[in-house]
Structure formats: structure tokens, C-alpha cells
Coordinates of C-alpha atoms in Angstrom, one line a residue:
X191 CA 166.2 -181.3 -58.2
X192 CA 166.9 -178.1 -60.0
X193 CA 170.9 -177.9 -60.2
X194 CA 170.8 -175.3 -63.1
X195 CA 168.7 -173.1 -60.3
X196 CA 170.5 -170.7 -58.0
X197 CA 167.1 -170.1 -56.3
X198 CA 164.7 -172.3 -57.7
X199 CA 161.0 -171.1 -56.2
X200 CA 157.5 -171.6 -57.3
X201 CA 154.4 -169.1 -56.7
X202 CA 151.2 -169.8 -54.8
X203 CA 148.4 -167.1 -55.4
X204 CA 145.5 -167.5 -52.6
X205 CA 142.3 -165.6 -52.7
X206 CA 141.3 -163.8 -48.8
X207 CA 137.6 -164.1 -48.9
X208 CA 136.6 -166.8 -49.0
X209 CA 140.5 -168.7 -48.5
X210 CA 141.3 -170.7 -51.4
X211 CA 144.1 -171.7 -53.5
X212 CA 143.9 -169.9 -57.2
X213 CA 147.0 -171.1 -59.0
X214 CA 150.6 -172.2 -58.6
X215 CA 153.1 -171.7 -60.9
X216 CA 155.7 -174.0 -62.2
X217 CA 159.7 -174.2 -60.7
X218 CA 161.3 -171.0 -61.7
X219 CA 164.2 -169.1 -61.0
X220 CA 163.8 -165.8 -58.9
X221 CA 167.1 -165.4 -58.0
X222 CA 167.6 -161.3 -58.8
X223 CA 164.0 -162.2 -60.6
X224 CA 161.5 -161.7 -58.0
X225 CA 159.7 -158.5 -58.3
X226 CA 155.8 -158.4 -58.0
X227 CA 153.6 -156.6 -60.4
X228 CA 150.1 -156.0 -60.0
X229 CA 147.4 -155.3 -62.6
X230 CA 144.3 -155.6 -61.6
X231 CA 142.8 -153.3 -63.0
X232 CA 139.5 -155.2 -65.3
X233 CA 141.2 -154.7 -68.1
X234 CA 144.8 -156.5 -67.4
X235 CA 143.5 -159.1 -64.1
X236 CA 147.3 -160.0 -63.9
X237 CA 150.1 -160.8 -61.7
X238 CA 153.3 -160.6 -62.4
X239 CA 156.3 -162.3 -60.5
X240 CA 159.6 -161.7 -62.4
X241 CA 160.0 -162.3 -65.5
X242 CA 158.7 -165.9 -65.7
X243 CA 155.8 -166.1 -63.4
X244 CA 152.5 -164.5 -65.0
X245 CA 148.9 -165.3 -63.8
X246 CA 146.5 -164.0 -65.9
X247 CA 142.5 -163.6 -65.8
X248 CA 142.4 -163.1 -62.0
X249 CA 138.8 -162.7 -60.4
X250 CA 138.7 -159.3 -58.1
X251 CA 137.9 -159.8 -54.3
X252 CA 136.0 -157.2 -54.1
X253 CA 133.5 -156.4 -57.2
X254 CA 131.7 -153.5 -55.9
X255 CA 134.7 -151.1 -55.2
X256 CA 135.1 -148.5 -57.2
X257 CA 137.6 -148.2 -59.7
X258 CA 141.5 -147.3 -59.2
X259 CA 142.8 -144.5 -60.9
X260 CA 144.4 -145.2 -63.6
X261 CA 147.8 -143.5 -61.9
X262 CA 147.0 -146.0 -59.4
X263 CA 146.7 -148.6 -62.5
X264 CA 150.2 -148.3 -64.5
X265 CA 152.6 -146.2 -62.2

């Protein structure tokens, strides 16, 4: 039990292609904490969910697209 949580969550990442589980975070609280950041660009390979939740080094699904922007990169 997680009586100090007002939403106590945990985060699941799942590669597409082929379907597999990549990581899951620990019990966190997302309550007004749950935005989703993306960086996958090579250099960064990270996910970011709030403040607490950070997966690092994540393999690309695809690895012969071509490369975002780097607008597309860091809004």
C-alpha cells in the first residue's frame, strides 16, 4: 500500500515490432506529475514520465529512418 500516494502509478514501456516488454518503473506518484517526454533522438534514447519516471538508453524501432529534425528533437 502507498498511503503517502495520492495517485500512486507505475510505467510499463512496450516495444511495437516485435511486442515485448522493455522496462517498468518503480511506484511513483503522477498525481499533477504525469507528462510524457520523448527523446529519441540517438543522442538522448530517453523517456521521460514526470518528474520521477526516466528510461534511458532506449533502442529505436525503426533503424533505417531517417533522422528527425532537430525542431522535431527539442521543441
Amino acid at each position: 500500500m502507498h498511503h503517502g500516494m495520492k495517485a500512486p502509478s507505475f510505467v510499463r514501456l512496450y516495444r511495437i515490432q516485435p511486442e515485448a516488454l522493455l522496462v517498468e518503473s518503480d511506484v511513483v506518484d503522477l498525481w499533477i506529475n504525469g507528462q510524457i517526454y520523448w527523446y529519441l533522438n540517438p543522442r538522448m534514447n530517453k523517456i521521460r514520465v514526470g518528474r520521477d519516471v526516466v528510461f534511458e538508453n532506449i533502442p529505436p524501432e525503426c533503424t533505417d529512418c531517417p533522422s528527425l529534425p532537430d525542431s522535431a528533437v527539442m521543441p
